[in-house]
Amino acid sequence: AQIMQRVWGDDFWGDSNVLEVFVANLRKTLEAGGEPRVIQTVRGVGYVLRKLNA
């Protein structure tokens, strides 16, 4: 709920599925060139961005 409020504001009328679809599409875009997954799901918490090793 915190992520949705911060991204879309207090007037957002969607549910958590909207966030899941958004994150899935964002992952697909970020990983299109074969890059490793940087957005990880933390069960019961939300999402975390993982630092890529250079």
CSV table of C-alpha atoms in Angstrom, one decimal:
chain,number,residue,atom,x,y,z
A,1,ALA,CA,0.0,0.0,0.0
A,2,GLN,CA,2.9,2.4,0.7
A,3,ILE,CA,4.4,1.9,-2.7
A,4,MET,CA,1.1,2.5,-4.5
A,5,GLN,CA,0.4,5.6,-2.4
A,6,ARG,CA,3.9,7.0,-3.1
A,7,VAL,CA,3.8,6.3,-6.8
A,8,TRP,CA,0.1,7.1,-7.7
A,9,GLY,CA,-0.9,9.3,-4.7
A,10,ASP,CA,-3.9,9.2,-2.3
A,11,ASP,CA,-6.5,9.2,-5.2
A,12,PHE,CA,-5.4,5.8,-6.6
A,13,TRP,CA,-8.4,3.5,-6.9
A,14,GLY,CA,-6.6,0.3,-8.0
A,15,ASP,CA,-5.6,-2.8,-6.1
A,16,SER,CA,-2.3,-4.7,-5.5
A,17,ASN,CA,-2.6,-6.5,-8.8
A,18,VAL,CA,-1.9,-3.1,-10.6
A,19,LEU,CA,1.4,-2.9,-8.7
A,20,GLU,CA,2.3,-6.5,-9.5
A,21,VAL,CA,1.6,-6.0,-13.2
A,22,PHE,CA,3.6,-2.7,-13.2
A,23,VAL,CA,6.6,-4.4,-11.6
A,24,ALA,CA,6.4,-7.3,-14.0
A,25,ASN,CA,6.4,-5.0,-17.0
A,26,LEU,CA,9.3,-3.0,-15.5
A,27,ARG,CA,11.3,-6.2,-14.9
A,28,LYS,CA,10.6,-7.3,-18.5
A,29,THR,CA,11.9,-3.9,-19.8
A,30,LEU,CA,15.0,-3.9,-17.6
A,31,GLU,CA,15.9,-7.5,-18.4
A,32,ALA,CA,15.2,-7.3,-22.1
A,33,GLY,CA,18.9,-7.1,-23.0
A,34,GLY,CA,19.8,-10.1,-20.8
A,35,GLU,CA,20.6,-8.1,-17.7
A,36,PRO,CA,20.2,-9.8,-14.3
A,37,ARG,CA,17.1,-9.2,-12.3
A,38,VAL,CA,17.5,-6.2,-10.1
A,39,ILE,CA,14.0,-6.0,-8.7
A,40,GLN,CA,13.5,-8.8,-6.1
A,41,THR,CA,10.3,-9.7,-4.4
A,42,VAL,CA,10.5,-9.9,-0.6
A,43,ARG,CA,7.6,-12.1,0.5
A,44,GLY,CA,5.4,-10.3,3.0
A,45,VAL,CA,7.3,-7.0,2.7
A,46,GLY,CA,7.4,-5.8,-0.9
A,47,TYR,CA,10.3,-5.2,-3.3
A,48,VAL,CA,14.0,-4.5,-3.1
A,49,LEU,CA,16.4,-3.2,-5.7
A,50,ARG,CA,19.6,-5.4,-5.8
A,51,LYS,CA,22.9,-3.7,-6.6
A,52,LEU,CA,24.5,-5.1,-9.7
A,53,ASN,CA,28.1,-6.3,-9.5
A,54,ALA,CA,30.3,-4.3,-11.9
